Structures are given as structure tokens and as C-alpha cells.
XYZ file of C-alpha atoms in Angstrom:
701
model
C -38.864 32.642 -26.833
C -35.318 33.851 -26.989
C -32.745 31.109 -27.210
C -30.772 30.609 -24.030
C -27.075 31.367 -24.333
C -24.739 28.448 -23.661
C -23.063 30.326 -20.829
C -26.448 30.647 -19.090
C -27.275 26.927 -19.175
C -28.241 25.693 -15.746
C -28.596 22.080 -14.706
C -32.167 22.525 -13.431
C -33.317 24.987 -16.126
C -32.357 23.641 -19.540
C -34.172 24.863 -22.693
C -37.027 22.495 -23.615
C -36.162 22.566 -27.342
C -32.662 21.312 -26.498
C -33.773 18.893 -23.802
C -36.252 17.102 -26.090
C -33.542 16.274 -28.627
C -30.891 14.986 -26.219
C -29.625 11.413 -26.286
C -27.053 9.758 -24.048
C -23.636 9.352 -25.661
C -21.655 6.144 -25.140
C -18.458 4.909 -26.716
C -20.086 1.585 -27.604
C -23.697 1.006 -28.544
C -25.422 -1.348 -26.177
C -27.422 -4.238 -27.667
C -31.138 -3.610 -27.787
C -33.726 -6.353 -27.224
C -35.298 -7.718 -30.424
C -38.491 -5.818 -31.316
C -41.812 -7.544 -31.178
C -43.947 -7.644 -34.308
C -46.652 -5.049 -34.618
C -49.451 -7.487 -34.224
C -48.291 -9.049 -30.966
C -47.113 -5.701 -29.606
C -50.633 -4.354 -29.844
C -51.832 -6.911 -27.361
C -50.924 -6.977 -23.684
C -50.545 -10.591 -22.604
C -51.267 -11.970 -19.174
C -52.080 -15.255 -17.490
C -54.951 -15.639 -15.092
C -54.893 -17.899 -12.084
C -56.528 -20.631 -14.187
C -53.748 -20.360 -16.769
C -55.976 -18.789 -19.431
C -54.743 -16.153 -21.866
C -56.375 -12.690 -21.661
C -56.155 -10.112 -24.424
C -56.983 -6.475 -23.836
C -59.779 -5.527 -26.205
C -59.593 -8.657 -28.376
C -61.329 -11.975 -27.773
C -59.047 -14.980 -27.750
C -61.484 -16.975 -29.829
C -60.927 -14.840 -32.947
C -58.029 -14.878 -35.354
C -57.000 -13.058 -38.496
C -56.321 -14.107 -42.013
C -57.702 -17.322 -43.336
C -58.554 -18.626 -39.894
C -61.354 -16.126 -39.259
C -63.951 -17.677 -36.995
C -61.576 -20.412 -35.793
C -59.804 -20.500 -32.471
C -56.040 -19.753 -32.656
C -53.059 -18.829 -30.411
C -51.478 -15.438 -31.044
C -48.264 -16.472 -29.258
C -47.597 -19.850 -30.836
C -48.268 -18.666 -34.396
C -49.920 -21.064 -36.824
C -51.772 -23.089 -34.169
C -55.572 -23.409 -34.455
C -58.091 -25.309 -32.343
C -61.410 -26.953 -33.111
C -62.952 -26.547 -29.669
C -62.418 -24.873 -26.309
C -61.036 -27.984 -24.603
C -58.254 -28.280 -27.166
C -57.456 -24.585 -26.751
C -57.293 -24.893 -22.945
C -55.059 -27.945 -23.229
C -52.679 -25.940 -25.420
C -52.605 -23.078 -22.925
C -51.514 -25.532 -20.200
C -48.753 -27.073 -22.308
C -45.051 -26.413 -21.649
C -44.565 -25.208 -25.214
C -47.121 -22.410 -24.821
C -45.872 -21.425 -21.377
C -42.297 -21.227 -22.623
C -43.327 -19.012 -25.527
C -45.340 -16.715 -23.221
C -42.391 -16.251 -20.852
C -40.010 -15.716 -23.746
C -42.213 -13.055 -25.368
C -42.717 -11.248 -22.063
C -38.921 -11.144 -21.677
C -38.562 -9.570 -25.132
C -37.657 -12.739 -27.044
C -39.308 -14.594 -29.893
C -41.523 -17.658 -29.824
C -40.275 -21.006 -31.105
C -42.020 -23.750 -33.003
C -43.108 -26.985 -31.370
C -40.325 -28.875 -33.145
C -37.690 -26.415 -31.939
C -39.105 -26.596 -28.421
C -38.774 -30.376 -28.492
C -35.123 -30.086 -29.471
C -34.507 -27.683 -26.589
C -36.147 -30.063 -24.136
C -34.132 -33.019 -25.382
C -30.951 -31.076 -24.653
C -31.884 -30.902 -20.997
C -31.300 -33.642 -18.474
C -34.620 -33.048 -16.746
C -37.686 -34.959 -17.881
C -40.571 -33.152 -19.512
C -43.536 -32.730 -17.182
C -46.920 -31.151 -17.648
C -47.489 -31.914 -21.349
C -50.640 -31.245 -23.353
C -52.200 -34.514 -22.121
C -52.033 -33.566 -18.446
C -54.175 -35.459 -16.018
C -57.305 -34.045 -14.518
C -55.415 -33.659 -11.254
C -52.955 -31.278 -12.926
C -55.840 -29.389 -14.508
C -57.535 -28.818 -11.191
C -54.406 -27.982 -9.234
C -53.456 -25.016 -11.421
C -49.698 -25.506 -10.893
C -47.200 -23.125 -12.453
C -44.786 -23.966 -15.265
C -43.025 -27.313 -15.141
C -39.374 -27.916 -14.339
C -38.531 -28.142 -18.044
C -39.876 -24.660 -18.746
C -38.024 -23.188 -15.781
C -34.823 -24.939 -16.822
C -35.101 -23.613 -20.372
C -35.802 -20.073 -19.169
C -32.894 -20.168 -16.721
C -30.580 -21.494 -19.410
C -31.574 -18.653 -21.734
C -30.984 -16.117 -18.963
C -27.539 -17.556 -18.271
C -26.595 -17.286 -21.935
C -27.733 -13.662 -22.087
C -25.956 -12.891 -18.821
C -22.751 -14.417 -20.181
C -22.977 -12.280 -23.303
C -23.659 -9.201 -21.215
C -20.706 -10.041 -18.969
C -18.443 -10.260 -22.007
C -19.679 -6.878 -23.194
C -19.338 -5.373 -19.742
C -15.805 -6.737 -19.381
C -14.880 -4.970 -22.603
C -16.569 -1.805 -21.387
C -14.764 -2.014 -18.063
C -11.472 -1.680 -19.923
C -12.569 1.823 -20.986
C -11.978 4.365 -18.211
C -15.255 5.915 -17.143
C -15.410 9.687 -17.302
C -16.857 11.575 -14.313
C -19.109 13.347 -16.823
C -22.157 11.844 -18.522
C -22.400 13.343 -22.017
C -25.672 14.023 -23.844
C -25.852 14.803 -27.554
C -28.381 16.779 -29.577
C -27.973 15.897 -33.286
C -30.306 18.677 -34.417
C -28.459 21.433 -32.585
C -25.028 19.742 -32.846
C -24.584 20.425 -29.146
C -23.169 18.244 -26.399
C -23.868 18.687 -22.693
C -21.724 17.157 -19.938
C -23.237 16.571 -16.489
C -21.376 15.053 -13.544
C -22.539 11.514 -12.824
C -22.487 12.027 -9.058
C -25.425 14.432 -9.380
C -27.721 11.609 -10.444
C -29.085 9.194 -7.808
C -26.745 6.300 -7.119
C -29.425 3.676 -7.762
C -29.984 4.835 -11.374
C -28.009 3.192 -14.176
C -26.492 5.218 -16.992
C -29.358 4.435 -19.367
C -31.727 6.223 -16.975
C -29.723 9.465 -16.827
C -31.687 11.146 -19.619
C -35.060 10.529 -17.983
C -33.699 11.742 -14.642
C -32.289 14.865 -16.313
C -35.719 15.678 -17.713
C -37.331 15.097 -14.318
C -34.857 17.533 -12.763
C -36.366 20.440 -14.700
C -39.469 20.533 -12.512
C -39.765 20.361 -8.749
C -42.658 21.204 -6.404
C -40.178 22.588 -3.862
C -36.857 24.353 -3.889
C -33.840 22.170 -4.462
C -31.123 22.699 -1.851
C -27.679 21.243 -1.364
C -25.363 21.090 1.649
C -21.673 21.587 0.890
C -18.848 21.070 3.399
C -15.066 21.171 3.106
C -12.424 20.618 5.786
C -8.647 20.339 5.359
C -5.586 21.604 7.194
C -7.629 23.154 9.980
C -9.758 25.168 7.509
C -13.520 24.582 7.335
C -16.135 25.957 4.957
C -19.809 25.010 4.891
C -22.893 26.301 3.106
C -26.551 25.553 2.432
C -27.307 26.605 -1.154
C -30.397 26.697 -3.336
C -29.688 25.131 -6.721
C -33.133 25.182 -8.350
C -36.377 27.092 -8.214
C -39.692 25.476 -7.472
C -42.489 25.276 -10.044
C -44.451 27.844 -8.049
C -41.630 30.393 -8.265
C -41.305 29.907 -12.011
C -45.067 30.363 -12.436
C -45.029 33.560 -10.365
C -42.212 34.987 -12.486
C -44.174 34.206 -15.653
C -47.332 35.843 -14.229
C -45.414 38.979 -13.238
C -43.996 39.295 -16.733
C -47.449 38.824 -18.299
C -49.066 41.348 -15.912
C -46.419 43.962 -16.674
C -47.022 43.552 -20.403
C -50.828 43.792 -20.002
C -50.604 46.970 -17.898
C -48.333 48.961 -20.211
C -49.507 47.459 -23.473
C -46.007 47.282 -24.775
C -43.067 45.091 -24.244
C -40.731 46.575 -21.702
C -37.254 45.578 -20.794
C -37.639 42.331 -18.867
C -37.013 42.455 -15.184
C -33.824 40.759 -14.144
C -34.820 37.280 -12.955
C -33.701 35.892 -9.674
C -30.600 33.741 -9.904
C -31.030 29.995 -10.025
C -28.461 29.465 -7.261
C -28.445 31.275 -3.960
C -26.420 30.837 -0.778
C -28.859 30.468 2.105
C -26.336 29.872 4.895
C -22.577 29.800 5.073
C -19.870 29.543 7.708
C -16.070 29.391 7.668
C -13.525 29.128 10.455
C -9.964 27.969 11.050
C -8.070 26.216 13.817
C -4.361 25.541 14.206
C -4.104 21.784 13.587
C -1.231 21.345 11.120
C 2.434 22.225 11.412
C 3.670 24.536 8.678
C 5.269 22.767 5.696
C 4.728 19.406 7.394
C 1.300 18.300 6.220
C -1.077 16.011 8.034
C -2.888 16.660 11.246
C -1.335 16.216 14.662
C -3.442 13.136 15.408
C -2.183 11.397 12.261
C 1.396 12.196 13.248
C 0.760 10.904 16.783
C -0.644 7.635 15.466
C 2.374 7.149 13.203
C 5.243 8.253 15.467
C 3.773 8.430 18.943
C 2.469 11.479 20.802
C 4.837 14.422 20.752
C 5.350 16.421 23.949
C 6.121 19.860 22.528
C 4.055 22.957 23.181
C 3.143 23.185 19.502
C 1.812 19.627 19.534
C -0.394 20.458 22.515
C -1.772 23.495 20.680
C -2.475 21.446 17.567
C -4.290 18.766 19.556
C -6.408 21.436 21.192
C -7.094 22.939 17.760
C -8.271 19.582 16.402
C -10.672 19.091 19.290
C -11.974 22.648 18.965
C -12.429 22.231 15.201
C -14.354 18.995 15.742
C -16.634 20.627 18.296
C -17.235 23.694 16.119
C -18.204 21.603 13.084
C -20.553 19.350 15.028
C -22.234 22.287 16.740
C -22.752 23.881 13.335
C -24.255 20.668 11.932
C -26.693 20.489 14.827
C -27.622 24.126 14.271
C -28.282 23.488 10.568
C -29.944 20.104 11.108
C -33.358 21.167 9.746
C -31.828 22.628 6.591
C -29.612 19.568 6.086
C -32.601 17.222 6.415
C -34.316 19.073 3.551
C -31.260 18.971 1.258
C -31.292 16.854 -1.884
C -27.509 16.287 -1.932
C -24.787 16.517 0.729
C -21.313 17.193 -0.647
C -18.332 16.544 1.655
C -14.663 17.045 0.881
C -12.586 15.608 3.743
C -9.906 13.046 4.441
C -10.748 9.702 6.003
C -9.953 10.950 9.501
C -11.774 14.267 9.062
C -14.790 12.492 7.581
C -15.460 10.962 10.988
C -16.239 14.450 12.267
C -19.441 14.413 10.198
C -20.446 10.759 10.579
C -19.262 9.499 13.975
C -21.800 11.283 16.144
C -25.566 11.534 16.444
C -26.123 14.348 13.992
C -28.123 15.068 10.847
C -25.653 13.157 8.624
C -25.472 9.388 9.046
C -23.370 6.714 7.419
C -24.891 5.169 4.316
C -27.035 8.218 3.509
C -27.838 8.050 -0.225
C -27.481 11.826 -0.427
C -23.767 11.777 0.431
C -21.426 12.746 -2.391
C -17.788 13.684 -2.868
C -16.626 16.375 -5.250
C -15.669 14.681 -8.561
C -12.903 17.194 -9.318
C -9.872 18.635 -7.476
C -10.572 21.314 -4.890
C -8.420 23.920 -3.194
C -8.294 25.296 0.345
C -11.738 25.306 1.991
C -13.064 28.860 1.689
C -16.382 30.461 0.821
C -15.129 31.404 -2.635
C -14.031 27.801 -3.231
C -17.521 26.576 -2.320
C -18.985 29.055 -4.809
C -16.624 27.798 -7.516
C -17.546 24.170 -6.815
C -21.252 25.036 -6.882
C -20.840 26.675 -10.290
C -18.811 23.703 -11.531
C -21.532 21.240 -10.514
C -24.612 23.149 -11.697
C -23.231 24.487 -14.979
C -23.160 21.762 -17.671
C -20.141 21.483 -19.920
C -21.037 22.564 -23.450
C -19.329 21.602 -26.725
C -20.290 21.843 -30.396
C -19.172 18.987 -32.640
C -20.688 17.333 -35.663
C -21.414 13.616 -35.897
C -18.281 13.043 -37.967
C -16.089 14.903 -35.490
C -17.551 12.963 -32.577
C -16.955 9.687 -34.386
C -13.332 10.611 -35.075
C -12.803 11.580 -31.434
C -14.256 8.284 -30.210
C -12.109 6.240 -32.582
C -8.963 8.144 -31.628
C -9.731 7.750 -27.930
C -10.395 4.019 -28.200
C -7.203 3.579 -30.207
C -5.202 5.423 -27.563
C -6.375 3.078 -24.810
C -3.939 0.229 -24.456
C -5.666 -3.069 -23.755
C -4.833 -4.650 -20.466
C -2.266 -7.406 -20.877
C -3.656 -10.838 -20.094
C -2.772 -12.233 -16.745
C 0.218 -14.537 -17.124
C -0.480 -18.131 -16.329
C 1.243 -19.318 -13.194
C 4.432 -21.161 -14.114
C 4.427 -24.882 -13.489
C 6.141 -25.864 -10.293
C 9.776 -26.359 -11.195
C 11.792 -29.110 -9.666
C 14.326 -27.821 -7.135
C 17.864 -27.742 -8.494
C 19.197 -29.133 -5.256
C 17.599 -31.857 -3.224
C 15.871 -30.650 -0.133
C 17.765 -31.315 3.087
C 16.482 -34.314 4.965
C 14.307 -33.521 7.953
C 16.070 -33.367 11.268
C 15.706 -36.602 13.213
C 13.794 -36.329 16.413
C 16.080 -36.602 19.424
C 15.448 -38.858 22.343
C 15.174 -37.564 25.863
C 18.747 -38.663 26.666
C 20.075 -36.944 23.537
C 18.256 -33.724 24.454
C 19.909 -33.746 27.893
C 23.326 -34.439 26.362
C 22.851 -31.646 23.809
C 22.117 -29.155 26.585
C 25.329 -30.153 28.367
C 27.435 -29.668 25.237
C 25.848 -26.264 24.630
C 26.717 -25.242 28.201
C 30.327 -26.285 27.572
C 30.404 -24.224 24.348
C 29.121 -21.197 26.234
C 31.851 -21.483 28.887
C 34.542 -21.843 26.219
C 33.296 -18.863 24.191
C 33.298 -16.693 27.341
C 36.773 -17.977 28.419
C 35.479 -19.159 31.818
C 38.247 -21.609 32.763
C 37.294 -22.259 36.403
C 33.653 -22.924 35.511
C 34.754 -25.291 32.741
C 37.016 -27.179 35.150
C 34.139 -27.782 37.572
C 31.827 -28.737 34.723
C 34.284 -31.258 33.261
C 34.950 -32.836 36.652
C 31.207 -33.242 37.169
C 30.096 -34.224 33.658
C 33.200 -35.989 32.315
C 31.551 -39.404 32.306
C 28.362 -38.102 30.667
C 30.268 -36.315 27.886
C 32.632 -39.235 27.316
C 35.894 -37.580 28.364
C 37.968 -34.691 27.050
C 38.695 -36.356 23.708
C 35.070 -37.351 23.048
C 33.693 -36.288 19.660
C 30.980 -33.643 19.774
C 27.688 -35.041 18.423
C 26.493 -33.447 15.195
C 23.099 -32.519 16.654
C 24.906 -30.529 19.372
C 27.372 -28.750 17.084
C 24.551 -27.796 14.696
C 23.069 -25.493 17.354
C 26.395 -23.936 18.358
C 27.867 -20.740 16.926
C 29.123 -20.526 13.358
C 32.741 -21.123 14.462
C 31.942 -23.900 16.909
C 30.227 -25.958 14.213
C 33.622 -26.880 12.738
C 34.948 -28.203 16.053
C 34.918 -31.910 16.800
C 36.387 -31.901 20.340
C 36.662 -29.528 23.271
C 40.276 -28.711 22.273
C 39.184 -27.776 18.768
C 36.304 -25.679 20.149
C 38.666 -23.789 22.471
C 41.105 -23.255 19.575
C 38.342 -21.778 17.395
C 37.190 -19.521 20.260
C 40.780 -18.296 20.879
C 40.723 -19.148 24.603
C 44.453 -19.345 25.457
C 44.034 -20.443 29.084
C 41.569 -23.212 28.195
C 43.768 -24.513 25.347
C 46.827 -24.599 27.631
C 44.823 -26.318 30.393
C 43.477 -28.963 28.020
C 46.919 -29.720 26.552
C 48.966 -29.642 29.764
C 46.612 -30.988 32.436
C 43.832 -32.897 30.645
C 46.034 -34.505 27.960
C 43.720 -33.456 25.137
C 44.630 -35.157 21.847
C 45.724 -32.577 19.212
C 45.894 -35.190 16.441
C 42.132 -35.869 16.226
C 41.075 -34.762 12.740
C 38.565 -31.950 12.326
C 35.242 -33.368 11.074
C 34.126 -32.198 7.622
C 30.542 -31.160 8.394
C 30.259 -28.420 5.726
C 31.287 -28.117 2.095
C 33.347 -25.031 2.773
C 35.733 -26.619 5.285
C 38.641 -26.610 2.843
C 38.030 -22.966 2.012
C 37.889 -22.060 5.724
C 41.593 -22.874 6.047
C 42.484 -19.930 3.826
C 40.044 -17.703 5.668
C 41.557 -18.567 9.064
C 45.011 -17.392 7.981
C 47.964 -18.781 9.952
C 50.486 -16.165 8.840
C 49.472 -12.794 10.109
C 51.611 -9.718 9.581
C 54.846 -10.077 11.519
C 54.270 -13.797 12.216
C 57.258 -15.933 11.340
C 55.577 -19.237 12.177
C 55.986 -21.862 9.523
C 52.873 -23.697 8.374
C 52.400 -27.005 6.663
C 50.407 -26.695 3.412
C 47.224 -28.749 3.429
C 47.105 -31.256 0.611
C 43.796 -31.947 -1.150
C 41.835 -34.563 0.753
C 44.061 -34.323 3.850
C 42.555 -34.038 7.312
C 42.973 -30.917 9.412
C 43.863 -30.908 13.090
C 43.217 -28.564 15.992
C 46.363 -26.551 15.140
C 44.843 -25.637 11.751
C 41.889 -23.961 13.493
C 44.078 -21.509 15.436
C 43.551 -17.904 14.339
C 46.190 -16.163 16.464
C 49.912 -16.494 16.970
C 49.431 -16.914 20.725
C 47.292 -20.055 20.279
C 49.777 -21.545 17.823
C 52.600 -20.756 20.253
C 50.849 -22.824 22.940
C 50.743 -25.844 20.611
C 54.408 -25.435 19.688
C 55.527 -25.097 23.325
C 53.632 -28.271 24.256
C 55.237 -30.031 21.291
C 58.679 -28.966 22.537
C 57.914 -29.903 26.163
C 56.333 -33.329 25.439
C 57.605 -34.332 22.003
C 56.865 -38.036 22.476
C 53.298 -37.715 23.809
C 51.609 -37.098 20.440
C 52.516 -37.123 16.794
C 52.852 -33.345 16.786
C 54.657 -32.943 13.484
C 52.583 -35.527 11.621
C 48.910 -35.935 12.526
C 49.021 -32.876 14.794
C 50.210 -30.693 11.858
C 52.416 -28.585 14.177
C 55.310 -27.279 12.044
C 57.921 -27.332 14.830
C 58.393 -27.200 18.564
C 59.070 -23.950 20.404
C 61.383 -24.308 23.407
C 62.399 -21.562 25.819
C 65.826 -21.266 24.231
C 64.232 -20.873 20.803
C 62.015 -18.108 22.120
C 64.977 -16.302 23.683
C 66.922 -16.632 20.460
C 63.946 -15.336 18.502
C 63.586 -12.358 20.851
C 67.298 -11.632 20.534
C 67.032 -11.640 16.766
C 64.186 -9.182 16.983
C 66.201 -6.898 19.252
C 69.151 -6.965 16.898
C 66.880 -6.299 13.985
C 65.346 -3.305 15.743
C 68.802 -2.053 16.800
C 70.051 -2.325 13.250
C 67.075 -0.368 12.005
C 67.743 2.387 14.535
C 71.419 2.589 13.492
C 70.397 2.847 9.871
C 68.027 5.693 10.677
C 70.685 7.581 12.636
C 73.210 7.083 9.829
C 70.770 8.485 7.306
C 70.134 11.509 9.508
C 73.900 12.176 9.849
C 74.357 11.941 6.092
C 71.492 14.339 5.487
C 72.885 16.840 8.019
C 76.305 16.679 6.387
C 74.808 17.407 2.982
C 72.916 20.412 4.314
C 76.030 21.754 6.032
C 77.990 21.396 2.808
C 75.642 23.674 0.884
C 75.449 26.171 3.764
C 71.866 25.612 4.626
C 71.244 26.074 8.281
C 67.790 25.294 9.506
C 66.380 27.395 12.262
C 63.323 26.651 14.174
C 60.697 29.376 13.718
C 60.256 31.420 16.840
C 56.654 32.048 17.756
C 55.510 35.654 17.460
C 54.892 37.143 20.899
C 51.236 37.688 21.609
C 50.510 41.263 22.666
C 48.867 41.488 26.042
C 45.715 43.545 25.889
C 45.304 45.844 28.823
C 41.770 46.029 30.153
C 39.935 49.299 29.565
C 38.803 49.464 33.163
C 41.411 47.763 35.341
C 39.696 48.847 38.522
C 36.401 47.111 37.697
C 35.530 43.455 38.066
C 37.619 41.173 35.936
C 36.687 37.863 34.249
C 38.676 34.703 34.645
C 42.108 35.115 33.098
C 41.648 38.779 32.269
C 43.476 40.418 35.218
C 46.949 41.882 34.851
C 48.329 39.473 37.406
C 46.695 36.454 35.839
C 50.017 34.720 35.280
C 50.848 34.828 38.934
C 47.272 33.857 39.859
C 47.330 30.432 38.185
C 50.060 29.028 40.347
C 47.753 27.485 42.906
C 45.105 26.196 40.461
C 44.491 22.616 39.471
C 45.650 21.488 36.013
C 42.049 21.556 34.727
C 41.488 25.117 35.924
C 44.883 26.178 34.603
C 44.004 24.807 31.154
C 40.691 26.645 31.222
C 42.445 29.924 32.098
C 44.925 29.383 29.297
C 42.155 28.784 26.751
C 40.387 31.937 27.888
C 43.599 33.969 27.560
C 44.239 32.703 24.034
C 40.681 33.427 22.997
C 40.942 37.022 24.233
C 44.235 37.467 22.398
C 42.652 36.213 19.164
C 39.755 38.647 19.551
C 42.207 41.510 20.089
C 44.089 40.648 16.909
C 40.859 40.543 14.914
C 39.861 43.972 16.248
C 43.261 45.393 15.333
C 42.971 44.029 11.796
C 39.458 45.453 11.382
C 40.699 48.966 12.218
């Protein structure tokens, strides 16, 4: 038989001489169970319902070696019996049962002394010993709790070891290819793991690969791709049946027998063949945008453009076309061995979310384990070739070992998860919980908040009515605002302690004047220090704005502020100073009130006069400078002339008798006399635009 070329290797038609020498390659060798000795391996052990040991082909009453003719146990080595009763009692003992279960699981038997040590390590009591009662003998119960506990403990230890090994293996990225190695031919074959059944572990890949080489029927796959409105589907044959291979061999033998000489072999049929295929396209995606219209609608809301309507229609038409095709191919899909689908999560619902031949959870469903391009028939053919043609490489054992070591060294181990830091103590003590207010305090808080709202909106008349009605409840105009009420006010209101201070912070001139003149609000009440930044707020408020000549009293460290210190505008401070000048003996304005000085009407008139004189002096200085500059220019003979604007040539219309546009007639100047200013401006803009166009045309010539 001629050796098959590597390029002609097919997944379902591998050479037998290569297939028989293949072994599965792994980066780490998995632990194998300990081998049984040759003597015990030659016997198949079993337990009957009566608990007796049965040996295939060998009587249990015989033994080898020096104990020929005596009764012995082939599991618990070195144990002999004088009669049948003693042998049966041994078979019912926990020691023998433990050894039988251990050997069946691939382990080794233990001595009676070792078994006793294992039992002592358990908390459970030993039941069902060799001296069992006649009731236990007749009942035929299974192994005792001690045996089960020992077996379970052994399984847990093995599972823990396997988990440690698997955790180390999980750190190694798994390749999508399962590699097989032939040491004799120094050949490696790579097959995609998704081709094998999902319920088969990696150690069963080799057996499954050998089973793939024969099939009573043709092997067929269904392949579908959908993306960007493009769809491609096909039903392909990936392997011949045993009957077809036998017919090809018979035809070759018959041709040789007829001619008597070896002729050029007839070209065999290809292993893969496209049985059905279909491609179509719908407009579902905007160019250079990506994503279907439905995805865009779900993210940003449904668009109302004509293109969006077309794309929605295209999506619905594409969905209907695909589902109709699946129903048409339902018989072929049911006979397929694998179903390959390349689609996004939303497009995948086209295949699964309807009563068709493909259902969710089908074990035949697969995704392509490599990148794919636009869904076309040629792309399906490329993917079919990629899946059915094994990857071939030729490396020696030493080269493979070097590659594995280099690959394992290149993998960086995962850093251990950092332990959660111990809970650190907060640097600052947590604020105390807010005390629960009584019903009366809740009502009072609501009233204060209503007063704050009126002040912030500068509603003087509403505040007057409110104060007349709720004066007794609030405690008067000079009552201190409770802390629980100011805490829920605005950021500025939190610093206020009285209604006057709140109005000063809000900048309500009318309310401040009303409180000082008519309600006799006390301006000397200190501002409460409710925050740590109260001293810094004084600098932020700023009493000396640009152009403000008001004198301020510096605030000494530890001194109390008054309502005047909360004023942010010159107008508010002027109200305080006028009241201080009008009623100088009513309050300690200059001391506790922190008002720098009073402001009488005469002082205001004098201040205004000074400003007028200052402005007049500035104007005289400007005029003097202009006269000096003109004299200097005249001395050097420089005479400035204002540039005269260049007259704009009036373009005569080519056809003066025809209809004229607005502003284009020869008598347009006289025609704008009766127009409104807006229309006149429009005509003027039109005239200037036409003049500019005429100049550009003249320059272009």
C-alpha cells in the first residue's frame, strides 16, 4: 500500500499504520493507578449475594506455593483456613471486604494490623467483625459503616490530590487542538477538540479517533453562518460509509483481474462533498456602523429614519428566510452528526427560538474554534477543510520536550489572591447618629424650612404674613434657629442663626431692611459656629469688592461674627450702616454688631459728590492728553485723514426689462423709502451681496 501523503490526510480516513502508533500528547503526565500483580490480575473477583468470593476458572479452596491443598484468600495474602466455616467467617469480615473494594478500585490490600490502625483512626465503631452473630450471617447485609467510612476517606484523599493536579493543569491554557504523537513515524497530528463528543474526556480522544475511521453510514455535517445580513448554509458529507469503501476496493480488484495488469488507479471520490448549500443577503446593518438595527434600537431607542425602517424589514426577512430554509432541510439536519453555527447571541436565536430541527441543548451543536470571515460559500468550504484536515508536524522526542519546557516556562503563574486587609480603624470618629425628633420638633422644623424658602425667594409679603401668624411658635424675630432645622437648609443658610442672618446670607435687601426697621431684629447676635470652616468662610464672603470703599473690621481669632459679617454685597452692608446712622443708640452697632461706621444721607451725598469730582477729573485728564497728542502731531506736520470708502460700482442688470429680484432694480434706492426698517436692512444686505459677487467676477476675468 502506498503511503498517504501528509497533505491528503483526512480526519475520517487516516492510515492504519499511523493510527495504530498514535498516543495522546499532554504537557504533564497524568498519574496512573498502581498495577495489580500478575497473579491477582488473572482472576476476576466478584461477590455473590451470600458474600462468597467467586473466581473465574479457579476454585477458591486451592492455593499456590506451600499451602497447596489448604484453603486460602487470594485477596488478603498470607491468610489460610482450616475449614469452610473459618473461610466464610473471613469473607464476612470488614478486613476482607475493605481489601476487596480497594483492589476493585485499583488499590492494594492491607494487612490486618494496618486495617486495625485505620479503623482506630475513625470515630465510628467497628461493626460486623469476624465473630458476627448468626443474625448477621443470615441477613446478608452489605459492608459495615467502618468499611464505608474507610473507602470514602480514601476517595476524598485521592480526589484532593486530583484537585491539586487539576488546579495546576488549569493554569495552563488549553489549546483548541488535541495533539496525537507517533514516536515511530515522528509525526504529530492535531485535531480540533470540538469535533469529539462533549461527554468524552481527553483521555478518550484516541479511542474515539479510531472509531471515527469506520461508519456504517455516511457522516454529514450542517454548517451555518450569519453576520451583518449575510447568511451561508450547507449540508456536507465529511466521511464515506464502510459500504462505499468496500465498493471502491472491489472495483479496483475487478479492474486488475480483467486486464491482468496494474492500470492507473481510477481517481477516487473525494471524502468531502457539498450536498446542499444556500446563501443570501439582506440589508440589516448600516455601513461603517456595525451591529444590527435591533441592537441599536435596544441601546438607543428606535430610530425613525427611512434607513432604519429598511433595516428592520431586512432583519425580519432574513429571519424568515433562514427559518424557512431550516424547515426545508429538516430531514438532512436530523441525520447530521455535527451542527456548526457561527452567529452572535442575537442572531443565534434565529436558529433556536422556534420549533425547528435545531433545539437548545442539542449535543450536536458546535461553534467554529477559529476566526471566520464574511459568511459565503467559499468561507464554508475553507472552514470545512480546516476542520477535517488534521494539522501535521514532524518533531523528534527531544524537540517536543524542548518545546514543552519552553512553553511552560513562558507561562507566568497566576499571582495568589491577596488576603483581604484587616479592617482598619477609621481615622476620624464616626458622626453620632441623628437624634430622633419629636412630633412637635418635626412641625417646628417644617415651619423654619418654609421661612427659609420665603427668604431665599425674596418673598417679603409672604414672610410678613407668615411671621404675624407663626411668631409665637417660632419664638419671635430674634429666636435662634434650631440646629436640626438649619441642617436641612441650603449650604448658605446653615451658617445663619436668626432670620436676620438668614436674610443677609440670601442677599434679600427688602427683607433685611424690613427686619431692621420694622421688626427690630437684633444685629448683635453672634453667628453660631456649626462648622469647622466658619472662620475660613469670612474670607470667602469678601466684604471689599472692586470699587467698594466700605471699611471693615478685621476679625480676631476666637471672636464672634455678627450678621454684618455675612453680607456679600455692598447694598446689604449699606442697609446696616444706614440703620446704624438712623438709630445709633438702639444697638451696639460698632461693637457687637461689627458695623464699621454709620452711613447718613449727608455722607452718601458727600460720597457721591466725591465720585463725580473724581470722574470729572479723569475726563479732564483724558482731554488734556488728547490735546497734547494733537499738538505733537501738528508740530511734526502729520495730518491724519479719515480713509474715504471706495465707491461701490453699481452693476446694471443684463435684462432690465425682465423681472427683477429684491434690491436689484435700478430704482431700488428710491423704492426702499416706504419699507420697514427690517425690510430695508434685508434690501441693503442683498445689495451688498450682489456688489461683492460683481467684484469677484471682475477679478476672475
